[in-house]
């Protein structure tokens, strides 16, 4: 169902931060904030908790490590053991570099993959910009403003007080 | 803005309060929009004559490269100057050289990110691009140096393996290379692309439609600057940086094992990994300096790539250059201290043999040249830095040549001693690859934002 | 199969001559009316097509009468090699051979172990002679006045011109090198009965005429004695390269090696020579002596020995006091001591071209009692027949030709226009002879100017026999029916002698085989004290190849030469030399590769690095370092050599050990009509020699001047010093006694030993027995299809030999010492090459062989870089189907020599010695078939089989009882670069220093 939002555009990050802080303390549900670059402290202001993506890295990395170890051991010891320079079939030390590389490779790719999934970023996805210029020089605060609720006016007041250039009302899918 | 808990939690700029004002890394205080338009200009304006001249030269070299590699595949490695005594020369020299070049990019984008160095912001994008292109150039050589390049796929443990249970030799440093280089290339590419997504979105929104907008829309994956995405994005960048840092150290360490694990005098030495890494960063910074000094002039980006950037890089150059010089000295000491007749002979031959001139050229370029950078005025003089950066590149190429060829041409059995004389094909391919590198870079600065807008914006507004 | 078709049925007879019957002709499948193809047909068809690929039209397999060895199978089974005994035609030495034949074509020369002379050894030239069979430059058939004709036609022309015989007194002259074939001598006798004016002139390019003449004067028999170096405790050689090129090097090497024992009975070998020869490089004591001083040294030696054996008759000699004035006086005294200590068991030999010197040496041997006796070192009674050259012959012949006294000249195997100092005069004289005939196999320098070219077979295509040493006979049988329309020389002579002999069927050539067999029945069989019938005797001899049939001894008397006269002659000449002591002397010598130049179109020999200079593709002027410094000449500078008889430009080569006053140049190069490979390689130095009172001189006064140009040599080795590394190790006999010195501690193993299969193949190389003769190098090239790459690639140090012989000098003066070290893959058990190969293209086999997998190799060359012995060889180019490399591998005919058991490597892959794994496999299979374990010695590598001194021993290290295990466990054993921990399976036996004797 179509939902109603308030979109406040700021041209400076400072006031925007202040507005967001006040909005949250006033209990207005902030849908999201859009900015041309990551504004420091906005996470805390919005109360976004730290991403758990590093755990994905850990798991993927371990996966890569195990795969590398098992694969090298299998090819060198089981599948066709050969006398290479008189070295033992299981030349573990010589296997270390490949283990490390695969750990990094699979760990890294896994993380990025997870990120794209979680952030729902994919080629050809239509960008949904609250206002034009959020990728250039505009900071936009978007709050939920259900019809007839009092959050709407409250939020609009707070944003204007904090120096929003303009605040207007939108309808759209959340 | 209110400090406090924010800094500790925010990785990108969580520097101690006493950090120099961010503006040091940008001249003046341009508005966000100004930054966007300044950086987008090279992509939107028509290329100048300077660009065209460079591109013409570079692409001519590329054509030459194609022709010579074609002839190489038709005739065989015999058209090079290699022989029974010297099995590697220009080919592997170029390979190690280009891999080394790549390292500066990763260092700037990853390690400086971890160390919270703000000055990386306006140079990391082009440095990473340089890494990608350098690794592409390097990757060419393992392929074309093979006697039977059409069988190059033997070197991958591919699946299904039609050759029965015959896999590859995981004890061979060349196989380690395969994994190290492909990992390095992949991670660098991903890191580079990921860092570009917000800027691609910016360009998408600047584009007035047509093919350009379409392409940027595809590439920007629908980025819209949502803070929830930004916060994950920064975590991912940090993770990748944390992965890329040991990776970049591992890559040249592994490349160095091509030599260190052999028993050739002058190759068989344990200081190679750190020595090669230092050398790689050294040559890498040399190349970054060369490229940025050219582009900041031709693309009029002095405002974003300031003399302060150059000076900072000059300092790294001085440091790594001195490390390399120290490594040279250590090699000689070890040879003498080992008392090994073959080791000793190798280093005497290195300094007095038929290739001694290469050795002294290398010392001149790599050890003596950077010493001028002790003086601040030298570090801040753009022309001088340019000369230094060129000399560093020459010196580092010769370092690899000296290690490889002098090591091979006279070792254990005097009966098997020989000499290596480059042919026109050795030199032609060397030149051609430089052409390839520069054409790629020239195309890059026209097609993509060579400075990370969003990061500069972040820095400009503290 | 019921019966096999003969070639006569299988294919239209191309010409008049008798194609031999075949044992497997065309496979019946090919003409299968009324045949149903059996499995056997298919097999023979396969085998045939293999052979036929290159043979093209000539499908003819070996003749039925050839008896292979072992005699069990006379069948040609596809893929299974047959071995046939025959006799080498490579030079006058006529060594016994066993030739490996695969699918109807000879592919590999091996020595005949049954031969009491050579005992299975061969030389480089002999090994390479199989390639000459497939030489593209060979004539395809008879040529009359420049037009290809049929044999019948050319016979008609020649018989008419030879005339009615009887009445005609004008000379018909046969010019040939030494012919030691009894049956051929019989043919010549027949020819003489038919043409009374017939004369035989023997011309050896490098002759021993002086020796024969001296023996005539001294002992009343113009013979070359049969030398027994193994019976001599002390050998003193004056300008005689008996281990490399002199008379019978293979036999002498074997004898000499028998004295290289590692105990008190070890022989003492002294060499006095101008240029460093293979023999000199192996001497225990070497004295650099200019050719003009050689006589003086001989006299001094005689004097010194005389003093020790206080022979009254020689008092006068001592008065001359020559012993003091001669060079190396001190050394000569020590040598005289050794000689005097070993009277009757010493041997002084000289290849000098000076009769006086030969006489003095003869006297010396007589004085020492070295001559005669059942086991004397010098056997005059049963002399060598390997060098019967008569130097006076050719000059006289030239006169006769110019006087028109020669009605017909038949040249058989000689090439005087090239290799005689008066070659030019000879060519002019040819024009004065009404009929000139040549049996040459190609249009060479001489045969290019004759009327009739009647090409002889290659020796691998023809029947024949030889008597290298009187009483020692050797049979030759064809390994393959003639590739081209050629005819045995003897057969030609018989054909022309036949008609007026009134024999039945005039005009039809007598079959050479039948003639030979008949001759043996008449002349030789009676001498065989055997109960067996002639047929058995014949078959057995054919199979064995050699037989000893003691004949009448040559009658000689005690030394009666005018040695005083000789001494006086030498002394006066020496004093004269002393007065006008001006320029330098030129000394001509043979090299193991080029020999006298007859193999000049053989790329294997052209690319064979000379054991001394290590140069390929050409000859040089060897100059002593001191002299070079004085002349301001460096290696590679072109110098002009001028003698009374000629002038010549050659690149200089600064040669340690070279006599200061002498410039040495190798003969055998500079041919201009040898063929594609051999033309214009090096310079022809023969014209600089001359004939002086009936004897050819191989030394002359020479002036040396810089030409101001530089030439690009093609060396296989550029650095001559061992740089103080103990690569070639040696020890003294004394130290051999002390045990403790020889406990060589085993380096600890980082990993647990890997288990081997049934065998662990290894090799031992005795550096004290290796002379550097390089037979093994060519044998390896022939066995393993090693490509020839040409001078330009050799210059780039890309020579492909799997087995090379490293040569190092200690010092660079006249007294420089030389060591040779065969170097091939050491088959390390901890091989550095294997660890670094990314694709597992090289690994250690379960039998300890470091093996290279060509079709897995991608050519990173990392293995070669990491090989401390630098024995791996990379295919920089495509050497097999590539116009840039016009050698045998790129010619359809030349490819016939390739060994089907060995892959021909493609471009871009690494290759190297694999211990002849194909021979190992064959040995194992044979043992398997005979249901017996593989015995030690069943398998011999190509290099081992070729080695005349038995320096190389291959075997199973897993079997503690094997020869190789024992040798490598011995006190002299060591591994090269042992401290690298590569653990090679190839080991070396240290050289023995005998310097303290000198």
JSON list of N, CA, C and O in Angstrom, two decimals, chain B residues 253-286:
[
{"chain": "B", "resi": 253, "resn": "UNK", "atom": "N", "xyz": [55.84, -11.32, -1.85]},
{"chain": "B", "resi": 253, "resn": "UNK", "atom": "CA", "xyz": [56.63, -12.34, -1.15]},
{"chain": "B", "resi": 253, "resn": "UNK", "atom": "C", "xyz": [56.63, -13.61, -1.97]},
{"chain": "B", "resi": 253, "resn": "UNK", "atom": "O", "xyz": [57.66, -14.25, -2.17]},
{"chain": "B", "resi": 254, "resn": "UNK", "atom": "N", "xyz": [55.46, -13.96, -2.50]},
{"chain": "B", "resi": 254, "resn": "UNK", "atom": "CA", "xyz": [55.36, -15.20, -3.27]},
{"chain": "B", "resi": 254, "resn": "UNK", "atom": "C", "xyz": [56.14, -15.07, -4.57]},
{"chain": "B", "resi": 254, "resn": "UNK", "atom": "O", "xyz": [56.90, -15.95, -4.97]},
{"chain": "B", "resi": 255, "resn": "UNK", "atom": "N", "xyz": [56.00, -13.92, -5.22]},
{"chain": "B", "resi": 255, "resn": "UNK", "atom": "CA", "xyz": [56.79, -13.70, -6.43]},
{"chain": "B", "resi": 255, "resn": "UNK", "atom": "C", "xyz": [58.27, -13.88, -6.11]},
{"chain": "B", "resi": 255, "resn": "UNK", "atom": "O", "xyz": [59.04, -14.48, -6.85]},
{"chain": "B", "resi": 256, "resn": "UNK", "atom": "N", "xyz": [58.67, -13.37, -4.94]},
{"chain": "B", "resi": 256, "resn": "UNK", "atom": "CA", "xyz": [60.09, -13.48, -4.59]},
{"chain": "B", "resi": 256, "resn": "UNK", "atom": "C", "xyz": [60.48, -14.93, -4.38]},
{"chain": "B", "resi": 256, "resn": "UNK", "atom": "O", "xyz": [61.64, -15.31, -4.57]},
{"chain": "B", "resi": 257, "resn": "UNK", "atom": "N", "xyz": [59.52, -15.79, -4.02]},
{"chain": "B", "resi": 257, "resn": "UNK", "atom": "CA", "xyz": [59.89, -17.19, -3.81]},
{"chain": "B", "resi": 257, "resn": "UNK", "atom": "C", "xyz": [60.21, -17.88, -5.13]},
{"chain": "B", "resi": 257, "resn": "UNK", "atom": "O", "xyz": [60.87, -18.90, -5.13]},
{"chain": "B", "resi": 258, "resn": "UNK", "atom": "N", "xyz": [59.75, -17.32, -6.25]},
{"chain": "B", "resi": 258, "resn": "UNK", "atom": "CA", "xyz": [60.20, -17.87, -7.53]},
{"chain": "B", "resi": 258, "resn": "UNK", "atom": "C", "xyz": [61.72, -17.97, -7.53]},
{"chain": "B", "resi": 258, "resn": "UNK", "atom": "O", "xyz": [62.30, -18.86, -8.13]},
{"chain": "B", "resi": 259, "resn": "UNK", "atom": "N", "xyz": [62.34, -17.03, -6.86]},
{"chain": "B", "resi": 259, "resn": "UNK", "atom": "CA", "xyz": [63.80, -17.00, -6.81]},
{"chain": "B", "resi": 259, "resn": "UNK", "atom": "C", "xyz": [64.30, -17.61, -5.51]},
{"chain": "B", "resi": 259, "resn": "UNK", "atom": "O", "xyz": [65.20, -18.45, -5.51]},
{"chain": "B", "resi": 260, "resn": "UNK", "atom": "N", "xyz": [63.68, -17.22, -4.41]},
{"chain": "B", "resi": 260, "resn": "UNK", "atom": "CA", "xyz": [64.22, -17.60, -3.10]},
{"chain": "B", "resi": 260, "resn": "UNK", "atom": "C", "xyz": [64.20, -19.12, -2.91]},
{"chain": "B", "resi": 260, "resn": "UNK", "atom": "O", "xyz": [65.07, -19.68, -2.27]},
{"chain": "B", "resi": 261, "resn": "UNK", "atom": "N", "xyz": [63.20, -19.81, -3.49]},
{"chain": "B", "resi": 261, "resn": "UNK", "atom": "CA", "xyz": [63.14, -21.26, -3.25]},
{"chain": "B", "resi": 261, "resn": "UNK", "atom": "C", "xyz": [64.07, -22.03, -4.19]},
{"chain": "B", "resi": 261, "resn": "UNK", "atom": "O", "xyz": [64.23, -23.22, -4.05]},
{"chain": "B", "resi": 262, "resn": "UNK", "atom": "N", "xyz": [64.64, -21.34, -5.18]},
{"chain": "B", "resi": 262, "resn": "UNK", "atom": "CA", "xyz": [65.56, -22.06, -6.07]},
{"chain": "B", "resi": 262, "resn": "UNK", "atom": "C", "xyz": [66.93, -22.15, -5.40]},
{"chain": "B", "resi": 262, "resn": "UNK", "atom": "O", "xyz": [67.12, -21.66, -4.29]},
{"chain": "B", "resi": 263, "resn": "UNK", "atom": "N", "xyz": [67.88, -22.81, -6.09]},
{"chain": "B", "resi": 263, "resn": "UNK", "atom": "CA", "xyz": [69.21, -22.88, -5.47]},
{"chain": "B", "resi": 263, "resn": "UNK", "atom": "C", "xyz": [70.23, -22.08, -6.26]},
{"chain": "B", "resi": 263, "resn": "UNK", "atom": "O", "xyz": [71.43, -22.23, -6.09]},
{"chain": "B", "resi": 264, "resn": "UNK", "atom": "N", "xyz": [69.74, -21.18, -7.12]},
{"chain": "B", "resi": 264, "resn": "UNK", "atom": "CA", "xyz": [70.66, -20.37, -7.91]},
{"chain": "B", "resi": 264, "resn": "UNK", "atom": "C", "xyz": [71.33, -19.33, -7.01]},
{"chain": "B", "resi": 264, "resn": "UNK", "atom": "O", "xyz": [70.65, -18.63, -6.28]},
{"chain": "B", "resi": 265, "resn": "UNK", "atom": "N", "xyz": [72.65, -19.25, -7.06]},
{"chain": "B", "resi": 265, "resn": "UNK", "atom": "CA", "xyz": [73.31, -18.22, -6.26]},
{"chain": "B", "resi": 265, "resn": "UNK", "atom": "C", "xyz": [72.78, -16.84, -6.62]},
{"chain": "B", "resi": 265, "resn": "UNK", "atom": "O", "xyz": [72.61, -16.52, -7.79]},
{"chain": "B", "resi": 266, "resn": "UNK", "atom": "N", "xyz": [72.48, -16.02, -5.60]},
{"chain": "B", "resi": 266, "resn": "UNK", "atom": "CA", "xyz": [71.91, -14.71, -5.85]},
{"chain": "B", "resi": 266, "resn": "UNK", "atom": "C", "xyz": [70.39, -14.74, -5.85]},
{"chain": "B", "resi": 266, "resn": "UNK", "atom": "O", "xyz": [69.75, -13.71, -5.73]},
{"chain": "B", "resi": 267, "resn": "UNK", "atom": "N", "xyz": [69.82, -15.92, -5.99]},
{"chain": "B", "resi": 267, "resn": "UNK", "atom": "CA", "xyz": [68.37, -16.07, -5.88]},
{"chain": "B", "resi": 267, "resn": "UNK", "atom": "C", "xyz": [68.03, -16.68, -4.52]},
{"chain": "B", "resi": 267, "resn": "UNK", "atom": "O", "xyz": [67.09, -16.28, -3.87]},
{"chain": "B", "resi": 268, "resn": "UNK", "atom": "N", "xyz": [68.85, -17.64, -4.15]},
{"chain": "B", "resi": 268, "resn": "UNK", "atom": "CA", "xyz": [68.56, -18.47, -2.99]},
{"chain": "B", "resi": 268, "resn": "UNK", "atom": "C", "xyz": [68.89, -17.71, -1.71]},
{"chain": "B", "resi": 268, "resn": "UNK", "atom": "O", "xyz": [69.95, -17.88, -1.13]},
{"chain": "B", "resi": 269, "resn": "UNK", "atom": "N", "xyz": [67.99, -16.80, -1.32]},
{"chain": "B", "resi": 269, "resn": "UNK", "atom": "CA", "xyz": [68.28, -16.04, -0.11]},
{"chain": "B", "resi": 269, "resn": "UNK", "atom": "C", "xyz": [66.99, -15.69, 0.61]},
{"chain": "B", "resi": 269, "resn": "UNK", "atom": "O", "xyz": [65.96, -15.43, -0.01]},
{"chain": "B", "resi": 270, "resn": "UNK", "atom": "N", "xyz": [67.05, -15.69, 1.95]},
{"chain": "B", "resi": 270, "resn": "UNK", "atom": "CA", "xyz": [65.82, -15.58, 2.75]},
{"chain": "B", "resi": 270, "resn": "UNK", "atom": "C", "xyz": [65.34, -14.14, 2.86]},
{"chain": "B", "resi": 270, "resn": "UNK", "atom": "O", "xyz": [64.22, -13.91, 3.28]},
{"chain": "B", "resi": 271, "resn": "UNK", "atom": "N", "xyz": [66.16, -13.16, 2.53]},
{"chain": "B", "resi": 271, "resn": "UNK", "atom": "CA", "xyz": [65.66, -11.79, 2.71]},
{"chain": "B", "resi": 271, "resn": "UNK", "atom": "C", "xyz": [64.79, -11.36, 1.53]},
{"chain": "B", "resi": 271, "resn": "UNK", "atom": "O", "xyz": [64.29, -10.24, 1.50]},
{"chain": "B", "resi": 272, "resn": "UNK", "atom": "N", "xyz": [64.61, -12.24, 0.56]},
{"chain": "B", "resi": 272, "resn": "UNK", "atom": "CA", "xyz": [63.89, -11.79, -0.64]},
{"chain": "B", "resi": 272, "resn": "UNK", "atom": "C", "xyz": [62.48, -11.29, -0.36]},
{"chain": "B", "resi": 272, "resn": "UNK", "atom": "O", "xyz": [62.11, -10.22, -0.82]},
{"chain": "B", "resi": 273, "resn": "UNK", "atom": "N", "xyz": [61.64, -12.02, 0.41]},
{"chain": "B", "resi": 273, "resn": "UNK", "atom": "CA", "xyz": [60.26, -11.52, 0.56]},
{"chain": "B", "resi": 273, "resn": "UNK", "atom": "C", "xyz": [60.16, -10.08, 1.03]},
{"chain": "B", "resi": 273, "resn": "UNK", "atom": "O", "xyz": [59.63, -9.23, 0.32]},
{"chain": "B", "resi": 274, "resn": "UNK", "atom": "N", "xyz": [60.74, -9.74, 2.19]},
{"chain": "B", "resi": 274, "resn": "UNK", "atom": "CA", "xyz": [60.62, -8.32, 2.58]},
{"chain": "B", "resi": 274, "resn": "UNK", "atom": "C", "xyz": [61.30, -7.38, 1.58]},
{"chain": "B", "resi": 274, "resn": "UNK", "atom": "O", "xyz": [60.77, -6.31, 1.27]},
{"chain": "B", "resi": 275, "resn": "UNK", "atom": "N", "xyz": [62.41, -7.83, 1.06]},
{"chain": "B", "resi": 275, "resn": "UNK", "atom": "CA", "xyz": [63.18, -7.01, 0.13]},
{"chain": "B", "resi": 275, "resn": "UNK", "atom": "C", "xyz": [62.35, -6.75, -1.12]},
{"chain": "B", "resi": 275, "resn": "UNK", "atom": "O", "xyz": [62.24, -5.60, -1.60]},
{"chain": "B", "resi": 276, "resn": "UNK", "atom": "N", "xyz": [61.68, -7.78, -1.60]},
{"chain": "B", "resi": 276, "resn": "UNK", "atom": "CA", "xyz": [60.86, -7.58, -2.81]},
{"chain": "B", "resi": 276, "resn": "UNK", "atom": "C", "xyz": [59.66, -6.70, -2.51]},
{"chain": "B", "resi": 276, "resn": "UNK", "atom": "O", "xyz": [59.28, -5.86, -3.32]},
{"chain": "B", "resi": 277, "resn": "UNK", "atom": "N", "xyz": [59.04, -6.88, -1.32]},
{"chain": "B", "resi": 277, "resn": "UNK", "atom": "CA", "xyz": [57.87, -6.07, -1.01]},
{"chain": "B", "resi": 277, "resn": "UNK", "atom": "C", "xyz": [58.28, -4.60, -0.95]},
{"chain": "B", "resi": 277, "resn": "UNK", "atom": "O", "xyz": [57.65, -3.73, -1.55]},
{"chain": "B", "resi": 278, "resn": "UNK", "atom": "N", "xyz": [59.37, -4.34, -0.25]},
{"chain": "B", "resi": 278, "resn": "UNK", "atom": "CA", "xyz": [59.83, -2.95, -0.17]},
{"chain": "B", "resi": 278, "resn": "UNK", "atom": "C", "xyz": [60.08, -2.41, -1.58]},
{"chain": "B", "resi": 278, "resn": "UNK", "atom": "O", "xyz": [59.61, -1.33, -1.95]},
{"chain": "B", "resi": 279, "resn": "UNK", "atom": "N", "xyz": [60.78, -3.21, -2.36]},
{"chain": "B", "resi": 279, "resn": "UNK", "atom": "CA", "xyz": [61.07, -2.78, -3.73]},
{"chain": "B", "resi": 279, "resn": "UNK", "atom": "C", "xyz": [59.79, -2.53, -4.51]},
{"chain": "B", "resi": 279, "resn": "UNK", "atom": "O", "xyz": [59.67, -1.55, -5.26]},
{"chain": "B", "resi": 280, "resn": "UNK", "atom": "N", "xyz": [58.81, -3.40, -4.31]},
{"chain": "B", "resi": 280, "resn": "UNK", "atom": "CA", "xyz": [57.56, -3.26, -5.06]},
{"chain": "B", "resi": 280, "resn": "UNK", "atom": "C", "xyz": [56.88, -1.94, -4.70]},
{"chain": "B", "resi": 280, "resn": "UNK", "atom": "O", "xyz": [56.51, -1.15, -5.58]},
{"chain": "B", "resi": 281, "resn": "UNK", "atom": "N", "xyz": [56.78, -1.67, -3.40]},
{"chain": "B", "resi": 281, "resn": "UNK", "atom": "CA", "xyz": [56.12, -0.42, -2.99]},
{"chain": "B", "resi": 281, "resn": "UNK", "atom": "C", "xyz": [56.91, 0.77, -3.52]},
{"chain": "B", "resi": 281, "resn": "UNK", "atom": "O", "xyz": [56.36, 1.75, -4.03]},
{"chain": "B", "resi": 282, "resn": "UNK", "atom": "N", "xyz": [58.21, 0.62, -3.45]},
{"chain": "B", "resi": 282, "resn": "UNK", "atom": "CA", "xyz": [59.09, 1.69, -3.95]},
{"chain": "B", "resi": 282, "resn": "UNK", "atom": "C", "xyz": [58.79, 1.99, -5.41]},
{"chain": "B", "resi": 282, "resn": "UNK", "atom": "O", "xyz": [58.41, 3.11, -5.78]},
{"chain": "B", "resi": 283, "resn": "UNK", "atom": "N", "xyz": [58.85, 0.95, -6.23]},
{"chain": "B", "resi": 283, "resn": "UNK", "atom": "CA", "xyz": [58.63, 1.18, -7.68]},
{"chain": "B", "resi": 283, "resn": "UNK", "atom": "C", "xyz": [57.19, 1.64, -7.88]},
{"chain": "B", "resi": 283, "resn": "UNK", "atom": "O", "xyz": [56.92, 2.52, -8.69]},
{"chain": "B", "resi": 284, "resn": "UNK", "atom": "N", "xyz": [56.25, 1.08, -7.08]},
{"chain": "B", "resi": 284, "resn": "UNK", "atom": "CA", "xyz": [54.86, 1.47, -7.23]},
{"chain": "B", "resi": 284, "resn": "UNK", "atom": "C", "xyz": [54.67, 2.97, -7.00]},
{"chain": "B", "resi": 284, "resn": "UNK", "atom": "O", "xyz": [54.07, 3.67, -7.80]},
{"chain": "B", "resi": 285, "resn": "UNK", "atom": "N", "xyz": [55.28, 3.46, -5.94]},
{"chain": "B", "resi": 285, "resn": "UNK", "atom": "CA", "xyz": [55.13, 4.89, -5.67]},
{"chain": "B", "resi": 285, "resn": "UNK", "atom": "C", "xyz": [55.81, 5.71, -6.75]},
{"chain": "B", "resi": 285, "resn": "UNK", "atom": "O", "xyz": [55.33, 6.77, -7.14]},
{"chain": "B", "resi": 286, "resn": "UNK", "atom": "N", "xyz": [56.92, 5.17, -7.24]},
{"chain": "B", "resi": 286, "resn": "UNK", "atom": "CA", "xyz": [57.56, 5.87, -8.35]},
{"chain": "B", "resi": 286, "resn": "UNK", "atom": "C", "xyz": [56.56, 6.05, -9.49]},
{"chain": "B", "resi": 286, "resn": "UNK", "atom": "O", "xyz": [56.37, 7.15, -10.02]}
]
